[in-house]
Amino acid sequence: MVPGSWWGRGIGVLLPIVNLPKELISSLEGLPGFDAEAFIGVHAAGRQVTSIRVNPDKMRGVPTAFREGARPVPWSSQGYYLPDRPSFIFDPLLHGGTYYVQEASSMFLEQVLRQTADLSRPLRVLDLCAAPGGKSTLIQSVLSADSLLVSNEVIRGRVHILQENMVKWGAANVFITSNDPQDFRRLENYFDVIVVDAPCSGSGLFRREPEAIGEWSLDSVRLCHSRQQRILADVWPALRQGGVLIYSTCSYSREEDEDILDWMIRDLDAEGCRLSAPAEWNIVETVAAASGGYGYRCWPDRLAGEGFFIAAVRKKDGGGYVAPRRLVSPDRATKQEEQRIGSWLREGEWFLFRHQEKMHVLPGTAAGALPVLQSALYLKRAGVPLGVLSAKELIPEHDLAVSTVVNPSLPVLSLSKEEALVYLRKEEIAPGDSPLGWTLVGYEGLNLGWIKVLPRRSNNYYPKEWRILKR
Ligand code: SAM
């Protein structure tokens, strides 16, 4: 039964009408976990849930400022609900990549990765639809240090936000690419895990973004369904035999969720993966009708999070990766260059190379991937750009300052919160008695960027395009 307009009664009073599309409600009838009244009620109530996920390479536990009232997200080892939504923009820790503001349901990806892949092994992982970087930052945090992540975004205009978030996250084992899914056919059988967080009709975010409701239609669901199939078919050859493809959407529609799962199992000849989720998490298992494949649904009236669907399948056929004979050779740093740069880096096995005049660093374990990826894809970033090595000095990149590879014994000027905000606005800060030359600036033990200390003043090298404009 589909009502014409709805009054939620979830909290004992009549709530205002919500304009959820009737066709959406009727199409969801019969789906596991769907309760029309509760679903409409939770949208009418409009309660906002705020959650963050902490960067384990930069901080343990909840940042002090959020400690009061924070509760762990049950399915995430690094996620926390906050009792209200602070003004994140004025928190220097956000700009330093200490945490990512992420919707809680989507953090269930961590469980899917843990239960379907051996994360203690070095893995090659592709996040195909990566901007703005929520899933990529999560994936990077649960992979072993000798794994690598290719974080891809095809839409050129969205690559910069992905890049900004990944730079701030600071990891060296990440490659950022901007390729169409079909370009990954050049990497047949290369990846152990592929995550496709597909573009979708977006109904799962209606509570958080009610303005998107007007753009929803059954036609857009159908369009998304076809696009999702195309993306998956294009990228499938890049998965090795026995590898796992994780598919997710923020749509409630069966056509974009269970039907796609059915199609993958049947047409791509994949095997469904069943996961375990304790009953108290209230994540609902759903079974795709034709194939019997398992999916997992988050409903906002059942748990503290938005609408989300996720499923994993394993590839049955295919083989292992065979590298082509001819690959682009990276421009490896000379011994002398390595020595000059060495003091800027923490102890470790690093691979240093030059790309377009800038020196870069990758973990030694990821070096072999560079020629492969460089030959097949449009690489926007590989590892951490370190800077330009001039005859006199290294002119360091911002990326190095906020990365986890920077030498912890370099000089740091510690700032108060107010001073840190001045720095993040790209205004001049007093260098105190810092030594002349390049100095890191930090806040609560976290690096925010570089200044260059000159006699009696300093130059602020925070990236202009990322500076805080809001007062
Ligand atoms: N995974 C991201 C995260 O967690 O922050 C969100 C990804 S969003 C749901 C889907 C992404 O797919 C968008 O960044 C969008 O630009 C990208 N996209 C759109 N059309 C695409 C296509 N045809 N192939 C691959 N990606 C596409």
PDB file of N, CA and C in Angstrom, residues 277-366:
ATOM      1  N   ALA A 277      27.597 -10.378  10.085  1.00  0.00           N
ATOM      2  CA  ALA A 277      27.412  -9.080  10.739  1.00  0.00           C
ATOM      3  C   ALA A 277      26.539  -9.332  11.963  1.00  0.00           C
ATOM      4  N   PRO A 278      27.047  -9.074  13.172  1.00  0.00           N
ATOM      5  CA  PRO A 278      26.247  -9.330  14.368  1.00  0.00           C
ATOM      6  C   PRO A 278      24.867  -8.675  14.273  1.00  0.00           C
ATOM      7  N   ALA A 279      23.844  -9.367  14.796  1.00  0.00           N
ATOM      8  CA  ALA A 279      22.461  -8.888  14.665  1.00  0.00           C
ATOM      9  C   ALA A 279      22.292  -7.473  15.229  1.00  0.00           C
ATOM     10  N   GLU A 280      23.044  -7.157  16.307  1.00  0.00           N
ATOM     11  CA  GLU A 280      22.855  -5.839  16.944  1.00  0.00           C
ATOM     12  C   GLU A 280      23.334  -4.679  16.059  1.00  0.00           C
ATOM     13  N   TRP A 281      24.053  -4.963  14.977  1.00  0.00           N
ATOM     14  CA  TRP A 281      24.431  -3.875  14.067  1.00  0.00           C
ATOM     15  C   TRP A 281      23.239  -3.443  13.218  1.00  0.00           C
ATOM     16  N   ASN A 282      22.253  -4.321  13.101  1.00  0.00           N
ATOM     17  CA  ASN A 282      21.046  -4.013  12.309  1.00  0.00           C
ATOM     18  C   ASN A 282      21.319  -3.760  10.835  1.00  0.00           C
ATOM     19  N   ILE A 283      22.384  -4.377  10.339  1.00  0.00           N
ATOM     20  CA  ILE A 283      22.645  -4.350   8.896  1.00  0.00           C
ATOM     21  C   ILE A 283      21.909  -5.565   8.331  1.00  0.00           C
ATOM     22  N   VAL A 284      21.109  -5.349   7.309  1.00  0.00           N
ATOM     23  CA  VAL A 284      20.196  -6.399   6.862  1.00  0.00           C
ATOM     24  C   VAL A 284      20.789  -7.178   5.685  1.00  0.00           C
ATOM     25  N   GLU A 285      20.838  -8.496   5.820  1.00  0.00           N
ATOM     26  CA  GLU A 285      21.307  -9.335   4.711  1.00  0.00           C
ATOM     27  C   GLU A 285      20.186  -9.458   3.687  1.00  0.00           C
ATOM     28  N   THR A 286      20.537  -9.368   2.431  1.00  0.00           N
ATOM     29  CA  THR A 286      19.538  -9.487   1.381  1.00  0.00           C
ATOM     30  C   THR A 286      20.063 -10.496   0.361  1.00  0.00           C
ATOM     31  N   VAL A 287      19.162 -11.270  -0.227  1.00  0.00           N
ATOM     32  CA  VAL A 287      19.602 -12.312  -1.161  1.00  0.00           C
ATOM     33  C   VAL A 287      19.064 -11.967  -2.546  1.00  0.00           C
ATOM     34  N   ALA A 288      19.965 -11.912  -3.511  1.00  0.00           N
ATOM     35  CA  ALA A 288      19.551 -11.590  -4.883  1.00  0.00           C
ATOM     36  C   ALA A 288      18.727 -12.760  -5.424  1.00  0.00           C
ATOM     37  N   ALA A 289      17.571 -12.427  -6.009  1.00  0.00           N
ATOM     38  CA  ALA A 289      16.563 -13.449  -6.312  1.00  0.00           C
ATOM     39  C   ALA A 289      17.054 -14.548  -7.249  1.00  0.00           C
ATOM     40  N   ALA A 290      17.707 -14.184  -8.336  1.00  0.00           N
ATOM     41  CA  ALA A 290      18.035 -15.182  -9.351  1.00  0.00           C
ATOM     42  C   ALA A 290      19.283 -15.998  -9.017  1.00  0.00           C
ATOM     43  N   SER A 291      20.275 -15.347  -8.404  1.00  0.00           N
ATOM     44  CA  SER A 291      21.572 -16.018  -8.212  1.00  0.00           C
ATOM     45  C   SER A 291      21.776 -16.527  -6.794  1.00  0.00           C
ATOM     46  N   GLY A 292      20.985 -16.006  -5.844  1.00  0.00           N
ATOM     47  CA  GLY A 292      21.210 -16.367  -4.444  1.00  0.00           C
ATOM     48  C   GLY A 292      22.420 -15.649  -3.847  1.00  0.00           C
ATOM     49  N   GLY A 293      22.971 -14.626  -4.550  1.00  0.00           N
ATOM     50  CA  GLY A 293      24.120 -13.864  -4.023  1.00  0.00           C
ATOM     51  C   GLY A 293      23.695 -13.014  -2.823  1.00  0.00           C
ATOM     52  N   TYR A 294      24.655 -12.738  -1.946  1.00  0.00           N
ATOM     53  CA  TYR A 294      24.329 -11.993  -0.726  1.00  0.00           C
ATOM     54  C   TYR A 294      24.726 -10.526  -0.839  1.00  0.00           C
ATOM     55  N   GLY A 295      23.825  -9.676  -0.375  1.00  0.00           N
ATOM     56  CA  GLY A 295      24.118  -8.254  -0.288  1.00  0.00           C
ATOM     57  C   GLY A 295      23.792  -7.793   1.125  1.00  0.00           C
ATOM     58  N   TYR A 296      24.215  -6.556   1.436  1.00  0.00           N
ATOM     59  CA  TYR A 296      24.003  -6.031   2.795  1.00  0.00           C
ATOM     60  C   TYR A 296      23.457  -4.623   2.664  1.00  0.00           C
ATOM     61  N   ARG A 297      22.318  -4.408   3.369  1.00  0.00           N
ATOM     62  CA  ARG A 297      21.628  -3.128   3.255  1.00  0.00           C
ATOM     63  C   ARG A 297      21.635  -2.387   4.579  1.00  0.00           C
ATOM     64  N   CYS A 298      21.893  -1.085   4.526  1.00  0.00           N
ATOM     65  CA  CYS A 298      21.772  -0.233   5.701  1.00  0.00           C
ATOM     66  C   CYS A 298      20.540   0.644   5.475  1.00  0.00           C
ATOM     67  N   TRP A 299      19.603   0.604   6.425  1.00  0.00           N
ATOM     68  CA  TRP A 299      18.397   1.446   6.377  1.00  0.00           C
ATOM     69  C   TRP A 299      18.502   2.477   7.501  1.00  0.00           C
ATOM     70  N   PRO A 300      18.247   3.753   7.207  1.00  0.00           N
ATOM     71  CA  PRO A 300      18.462   4.791   8.230  1.00  0.00           C
ATOM     72  C   PRO A 300      17.510   4.691   9.422  1.00  0.00           C
ATOM     73  N   ASP A 301      16.398   3.948   9.266  1.00  0.00           N
ATOM     74  CA  ASP A 301      15.485   3.790  10.393  1.00  0.00           C
ATOM     75  C   ASP A 301      15.907   2.603  11.276  1.00  0.00           C
ATOM     76  N   ARG A 302      16.916   1.860  10.864  1.00  0.00           N
ATOM     77  CA  ARG A 302      17.354   0.689  11.639  1.00  0.00           C
ATOM     78  C   ARG A 302      18.694   0.910  12.325  1.00  0.00           C
ATOM     79  N   LEU A 303      19.518   1.796  11.770  1.00  0.00           N
ATOM     80  CA  LEU A 303      20.841   2.033  12.356  1.00  0.00           C
ATOM     81  C   LEU A 303      21.190   3.515  12.211  1.00  0.00           C
ATOM     82  N   ALA A 304      22.256   3.929  12.886  1.00  0.00           N
ATOM     83  CA  ALA A 304      22.673   5.332  12.815  1.00  0.00           C
ATOM     84  C   ALA A 304      23.579   5.502  11.599  1.00  0.00           C
ATOM     85  N   GLY A 305      22.972   5.765  10.475  1.00  0.00           N
ATOM     86  CA  GLY A 305      23.720   5.936   9.224  1.00  0.00           C
ATOM     87  C   GLY A 305      22.721   6.126   8.099  1.00  0.00           C
ATOM     88  N   GLU A 306      23.266   6.416   6.907  1.00  0.00           N
ATOM     89  CA  GLU A 306      22.379   6.655   5.759  1.00  0.00           C
ATOM     90  C   GLU A 306      22.168   5.356   4.975  1.00  0.00           C
ATOM     91  N   GLY A 307      21.407   5.442   3.883  1.00  0.00           N
ATOM     92  CA  GLY A 307      21.121   4.269   3.061  1.00  0.00           C
ATOM     93  C   GLY A 307      22.361   3.827   2.296  1.00  0.00           C
ATOM     94  N   PHE A 308      22.610   2.526   2.316  1.00  0.00           N
ATOM     95  CA  PHE A 308      23.836   2.004   1.693  1.00  0.00           C
ATOM     96  C   PHE A 308      23.620   0.545   1.358  1.00  0.00           C
ATOM     97  N   PHE A 309      24.153   0.133   0.198  1.00  0.00           N
ATOM     98  CA  PHE A 309      24.117  -1.289  -0.201  1.00  0.00           C
ATOM     99  C   PHE A 309      25.534  -1.712  -0.539  1.00  0.00           C
ATOM    100  N   ILE A 310      25.907  -2.917  -0.131  1.00  0.00           N
ATOM    101  CA  ILE A 310      27.242  -3.414  -0.477  1.00  0.00           C
ATOM    102  C   ILE A 310      27.197  -4.926  -0.667  1.00  0.00           C
ATOM    103  N   ALA A 311      27.991  -5.409  -1.612  1.00  0.00           N
ATOM    104  CA  ALA A 311      28.082  -6.860  -1.851  1.00  0.00           C
ATOM    105  C   ALA A 311      29.475  -7.147  -2.398  1.00  0.00           C
ATOM    106  N   ALA A 312      29.927  -8.382  -2.176  1.00  0.00           N
ATOM    107  CA  ALA A 312      31.243  -8.779  -2.709  1.00  0.00           C
ATOM    108  C   ALA A 312      31.081 -10.048  -3.526  1.00  0.00           C
ATOM    109  N   VAL A 313      31.799 -10.116  -4.634  1.00  0.00           N
ATOM    110  CA  VAL A 313      31.813 -11.349  -5.442  1.00  0.00           C
ATOM    111  C   VAL A 313      33.262 -11.722  -5.747  1.00  0.00           C
ATOM    112  N   ARG A 314      33.481 -13.009  -5.940  1.00  0.00           N
ATOM    113  CA  ARG A 314      34.826 -13.506  -6.236  1.00  0.00           C
ATOM    114  C   ARG A 314      34.884 -13.959  -7.699  1.00  0.00           C
ATOM    115  N   LYS A 315      36.026 -13.688  -8.338  1.00  0.00           N
ATOM    116  CA  LYS A 315      36.157 -14.045  -9.759  1.00  0.00           C
ATOM    117  C   LYS A 315      36.571 -15.507  -9.887  1.00  0.00           C
ATOM    118  N   LYS A 316      35.831 -16.218 -10.712  1.00  0.00           N
ATOM    119  CA  LYS A 316      36.124 -17.653 -10.854  1.00  0.00           C
ATOM    120  C   LYS A 316      37.152 -17.907 -11.962  1.00  0.00           C
ATOM    121  N   ASP A 317      36.967 -17.235 -13.124  1.00  0.00           N
ATOM    122  CA  ASP A 317      37.894 -17.537 -14.225  1.00  0.00           C
ATOM    123  C   ASP A 317      39.023 -16.494 -14.265  1.00  0.00           C
ATOM    124  N   GLY A 318      39.670 -16.361 -15.376  1.00  0.00           N
ATOM    125  CA  GLY A 318      40.790 -15.424 -15.491  1.00  0.00           C
ATOM    126  C   GLY A 318      42.073 -16.116 -15.114  1.00  0.00           C
ATOM    127  N   GLY A 319      43.080 -15.355 -14.768  1.00  0.00           N
ATOM    128  CA  GLY A 319      44.373 -15.956 -14.418  1.00  0.00           C
ATOM    129  C   GLY A 319      45.154 -14.978 -13.583  1.00  0.00           C
ATOM    130  N   GLY A 320      46.481 -15.096 -13.646  1.00  0.00           N
ATOM    131  CA  GLY A 320      47.354 -14.178 -12.924  1.00  0.00           C
ATOM    132  C   GLY A 320      47.878 -13.131 -13.885  1.00  0.00           C
ATOM    133  N   TYR A 321      48.452 -12.071 -13.352  1.00  0.00           N
ATOM    134  CA  TYR A 321      48.945 -10.969 -14.187  1.00  0.00           C
ATOM    135  C   TYR A 321      50.258 -11.347 -14.883  1.00  0.00           C
ATOM    136  N   VAL A 322      50.334 -11.030 -16.164  1.00  0.00           N
ATOM    137  CA  VAL A 322      51.593 -11.212 -16.891  1.00  0.00           C
ATOM    138  C   VAL A 322      52.016  -9.835 -17.390  1.00  0.00           C
ATOM    139  N   ALA A 323      53.176  -9.375 -16.927  1.00  0.00           N
ATOM    140  CA  ALA A 323      53.626  -8.025 -17.299  1.00  0.00           C
ATOM    141  C   ALA A 323      54.032  -7.997 -18.765  1.00  0.00           C
ATOM    142  N   PRO A 324      53.683  -6.914 -19.488  1.00  0.00           N
ATOM    143  CA  PRO A 324      54.146  -6.803 -20.870  1.00  0.00           C
ATOM    144  C   PRO A 324      55.672  -6.671 -20.897  1.00  0.00           C
ATOM    145  N   ARG A 325      56.259  -7.001 -22.044  1.00  0.00           N
ATOM    146  CA  ARG A 325      57.734  -6.974 -22.109  1.00  0.00           C
ATOM    147  C   ARG A 325      58.273  -5.556 -22.040  1.00  0.00           C
ATOM    148  N   ARG A 326      57.542  -4.641 -22.712  1.00  0.00           N
ATOM    149  CA  ARG A 326      58.081  -3.264 -22.773  1.00  0.00           C
ATOM    150  C   ARG A 326      57.284  -2.355 -21.859  1.00  0.00           C
ATOM    151  N   LEU A 327      57.970  -1.796 -20.868  1.00  0.00           N
ATOM    152  CA  LEU A 327      57.322  -0.882 -19.942  1.00  0.00           C
ATOM    153  C   LEU A 327      58.135   0.412 -19.869  1.00  0.00           C
ATOM    154  N   VAL A 328      57.449   1.511 -19.507  1.00  0.00           N
ATOM    155  CA  VAL A 328      58.155   2.784 -19.325  1.00  0.00           C
ATOM    156  C   VAL A 328      59.080   2.636 -18.113  1.00  0.00           C
ATOM    157  N   SER A 329      60.337   3.023 -18.264  1.00  0.00           N
ATOM    158  CA  SER A 329      61.246   2.939 -17.093  1.00  0.00           C
ATOM    159  C   SER A 329      61.191   4.226 -16.310  1.00  0.00           C
ATOM    160  N   PRO A 330      61.014   4.138 -14.993  1.00  0.00           N
ATOM    161  CA  PRO A 330      61.013   5.365 -14.202  1.00  0.00           C
ATOM    162  C   PRO A 330      62.400   6.001 -14.178  1.00  0.00           C
ATOM    163  N   ASP A 331      62.431   7.304 -13.970  1.00  0.00           N
ATOM    164  CA  ASP A 331      63.684   8.049 -13.924  1.00  0.00           C
ATOM    165  C   ASP A 331      64.186   8.009 -12.470  1.00  0.00           C
ATOM    166  N   ARG A 332      64.890   6.962 -12.145  1.00  0.00           N
ATOM    167  CA  ARG A 332      65.308   6.721 -10.765  1.00  0.00           C
ATOM    168  C   ARG A 332      66.344   7.759 -10.303  1.00  0.00           C
ATOM    169  N   ALA A 333      66.252   8.150  -9.025  1.00  0.00           N
ATOM    170  CA  ALA A 333      67.206   9.130  -8.484  1.00  0.00           C
ATOM    171  C   ALA A 333      68.599   8.515  -8.451  1.00  0.00           C
ATOM    172  N   THR A 334      69.615   9.372  -8.638  1.00  0.00           N
ATOM    173  CA  THR A 334      70.999   8.891  -8.534  1.00  0.00           C
ATOM    174  C   THR A 334      71.332   8.697  -7.053  1.00  0.00           C
ATOM    175  N   LYS A 335      72.434   8.021  -6.800  1.00  0.00           N
ATOM    176  CA  LYS A 335      72.885   7.804  -5.403  1.00  0.00           C
ATOM    177  C   LYS A 335      73.068   9.151  -4.692  1.00  0.00           C
ATOM    178  N   GLN A 336      73.640  10.115  -5.439  1.00  0.00           N
ATOM    179  CA  GLN A 336      73.906  11.421  -4.846  1.00  0.00           C
ATOM    180  C   GLN A 336      72.586  12.127  -4.489  1.00  0.00           C
ATOM    181  N   GLU A 337      71.617  12.024  -5.388  1.00  0.00           N
ATOM    182  CA  GLU A 337      70.300  12.641  -5.109  1.00  0.00           C
ATOM    183  C   GLU A 337      69.650  11.960  -3.910  1.00  0.00           C
ATOM    184  N   GLU A 338      69.771  10.649  -3.865  1.00  0.00           N
ATOM    185  CA  GLU A 338      69.194   9.906  -2.721  1.00  0.00           C
ATOM    186  C   GLU A 338      69.797  10.408  -1.415  1.00  0.00           C
ATOM    187  N   GLN A 339      71.108  10.650  -1.440  1.00  0.00           N
ATOM    188  CA  GLN A 339      71.774  11.127  -0.225  1.00  0.00           C
ATOM    189  C   GLN A 339      71.282  12.511   0.179  1.00  0.00           C
ATOM    190  N   ARG A 340      71.098  13.367  -0.823  1.00  0.00           N
ATOM    191  CA  ARG A 340      70.658  14.740  -0.519  1.00  0.00           C
ATOM    192  C   ARG A 340      69.231  14.750   0.029  1.00  0.00           C
ATOM    193  N   ILE A 341      68.419  13.816  -0.433  1.00  0.00           N
ATOM    194  CA  ILE A 341      67.007  13.804  -0.014  1.00  0.00           C
ATOM    195  C   ILE A 341      66.803  12.992   1.267  1.00  0.00           C
ATOM    196  N   GLY A 342      67.726  12.072   1.504  1.00  0.00           N
ATOM    197  CA  GLY A 342      67.571  11.119   2.615  1.00  0.00           C
ATOM    198  C   GLY A 342      67.185  11.763   3.948  1.00  0.00           C
ATOM    199  N   SER A 343      67.794  12.918   4.262  1.00  0.00           N
ATOM    200  CA  SER A 343      67.573  13.522   5.583  1.00  0.00           C
ATOM    201  C   SER A 343      66.143  14.069   5.742  1.00  0.00           C
ATOM    202  N   TRP A 344      65.397  14.189   4.629  1.00  0.00           N
ATOM    203  CA  TRP A 344      64.021  14.693   4.711  1.00  0.00           C
ATOM    204  C   TRP A 344      63.027  13.568   5.009  1.00  0.00           C
ATOM    205  N   LEU A 345      63.520  12.326   4.898  1.00  0.00           N
ATOM    206  CA  LEU A 345      62.603  11.177   5.001  1.00  0.00           C
ATOM    207  C   LEU A 345      62.842  10.370   6.270  1.00  0.00           C
ATOM    208  N   ARG A 346      61.761   9.793   6.774  1.00  0.00           N
ATOM    209  CA  ARG A 346      61.936   8.892   7.923  1.00  0.00           C
ATOM    210  C   ARG A 346      62.643   7.622   7.450  1.00  0.00           C
ATOM    211  N   GLU A 347      63.177   6.865   8.415  1.00  0.00           N
ATOM    212  CA  GLU A 347      63.860   5.613   8.082  1.00  0.00           C
ATOM    213  C   GLU A 347      62.937   4.709   7.266  1.00  0.00           C
ATOM    214  N   GLY A 348      63.445   4.057   6.292  1.00  0.00           N
ATOM    215  CA  GLY A 348      62.608   3.124   5.531  1.00  0.00           C
ATOM    216  C   GLY A 348      63.256   2.728   4.226  1.00  0.00           C
ATOM    217  N   GLU A 349      62.643   1.782   3.535  1.00  0.00           N
ATOM    218  CA  GLU A 349      63.108   1.330   2.219  1.00  0.00           C
ATOM    219  C   GLU A 349      62.363   2.147   1.187  1.00  0.00           C
ATOM    220  N   TRP A 350      62.989   3.185   0.669  1.00  0.00           N
ATOM    221  CA  TRP A 350      62.274   4.073  -0.255  1.00  0.00           C
ATOM    222  C   TRP A 350      62.787   3.927  -1.679  1.00  0.00           C
ATOM    223  N   PHE A 351      61.880   4.175  -2.612  1.00  0.00           N
ATOM    224  CA  PHE A 351      62.271   4.242  -4.022  1.00  0.00           C
ATOM    225  C   PHE A 351      62.069   5.690  -4.462  1.00  0.00           C
ATOM    226  N   LEU A 352      63.187   6.343  -4.834  1.00  0.00           N
ATOM    227  CA  LEU A 352      63.117   7.759  -5.200  1.00  0.00           C
ATOM    228  C   LEU A 352      63.227   7.896  -6.718  1.00  0.00           C
ATOM    229  N   PHE A 353      62.382   8.733  -7.280  1.00  0.00           N
ATOM    230  CA  PHE A 353      62.433   8.930  -8.736  1.00  0.00           C
ATOM    231  C   PHE A 353      62.010  10.352  -9.085  1.00  0.00           C
ATOM    232  N   ARG A 354      62.348  10.728 -10.312  1.00  0.00           N
ATOM    233  CA  ARG A 354      62.010  12.080 -10.776  1.00  0.00           C
ATOM    234  C   ARG A 354      60.872  11.964 -11.780  1.00  0.00           C
ATOM    235  N   HIS A 355      59.895  12.862 -11.640  1.00  0.00           N
ATOM    236  CA  HIS A 355      58.830  12.944 -12.635  1.00  0.00           C
ATOM    237  C   HIS A 355      58.524  14.421 -12.849  1.00  0.00           C
ATOM    238  N   GLN A 356      58.629  14.850 -14.096  1.00  0.00           N
ATOM    239  CA  GLN A 356      58.417  16.267 -14.455  1.00  0.00           C
ATOM    240  C   GLN A 356      59.141  17.202 -13.486  1.00  0.00           C
ATOM    241  N   GLU A 357      60.399  17.062 -13.364  1.00  0.00           N
ATOM    242  CA  GLU A 357      61.285  17.922 -12.560  1.00  0.00           C
ATOM    243  C   GLU A 357      61.181  17.729 -11.044  1.00  0.00           C
ATOM    244  N   LYS A 358      60.128  17.034 -10.605  1.00  0.00           N
ATOM    245  CA  LYS A 358      59.996  16.879  -9.150  1.00  0.00           C
ATOM    246  C   LYS A 358      60.472  15.499  -8.715  1.00  0.00           C
ATOM    247  N   MET A 359      61.086  15.444  -7.544  1.00  0.00           N
ATOM    248  CA  MET A 359      61.452  14.157  -6.972  1.00  0.00           C
ATOM    249  C   MET A 359      60.215  13.587  -6.262  1.00  0.00           C
ATOM    250  N   HIS A 360      60.092  12.272  -6.326  1.00  0.00           N
ATOM    251  CA  HIS A 360      58.961  11.576  -5.697  1.00  0.00           C
ATOM    252  C   HIS A 360      59.476  10.410  -4.899  1.00  0.00           C
ATOM    253  N   VAL A 361      58.648   9.919  -3.980  1.00  0.00           N
ATOM    254  CA  VAL A 361      59.020   8.727  -3.228  1.00  0.00           C
ATOM    255  C   VAL A 361      57.866   7.727  -3.191  1.00  0.00           C
ATOM    256  N   LEU A 362      58.251   6.469  -3.330  1.00  0.00           N
ATOM    257  CA  LEU A 362      57.301   5.354  -3.143  1.00  0.00           C
ATOM    258  C   LEU A 362      57.936   4.387  -2.152  1.00  0.00           C
ATOM    259  N   PRO A 363      57.137   3.640  -1.422  1.00  0.00           N
ATOM    260  CA  PRO A 363      57.747   2.575  -0.630  1.00  0.00           C
ATOM    261  C   PRO A 363      58.451   1.616  -1.590  1.00  0.00           C
ATOM    262  N   GLY A 364      59.590   1.073  -1.163  1.00  0.00           N
ATOM    263  CA  GLY A 364      60.326   0.150  -2.030  1.00  0.00           C
ATOM    264  C   GLY A 364      59.443  -0.961  -2.561  1.00  0.00           C
ATOM    265  N   THR A 365      58.490  -1.404  -1.742  1.00  0.00           N
ATOM    266  CA  THR A 365      57.625  -2.517  -2.135  1.00  0.00           C
ATOM    267  C   THR A 365      56.655  -2.139  -3.262  1.00  0.00           C
ATOM    268  N   ALA A 366      56.426  -0.836  -3.482  1.00  0.00           N
ATOM    269  CA  ALA A 366      55.472  -0.414  -4.523  1.00  0.00           C
ATOM    270  C   ALA A 366      56.198  -0.010  -5.802  1.00  0.00           C
TER     271      ALA A 366
END
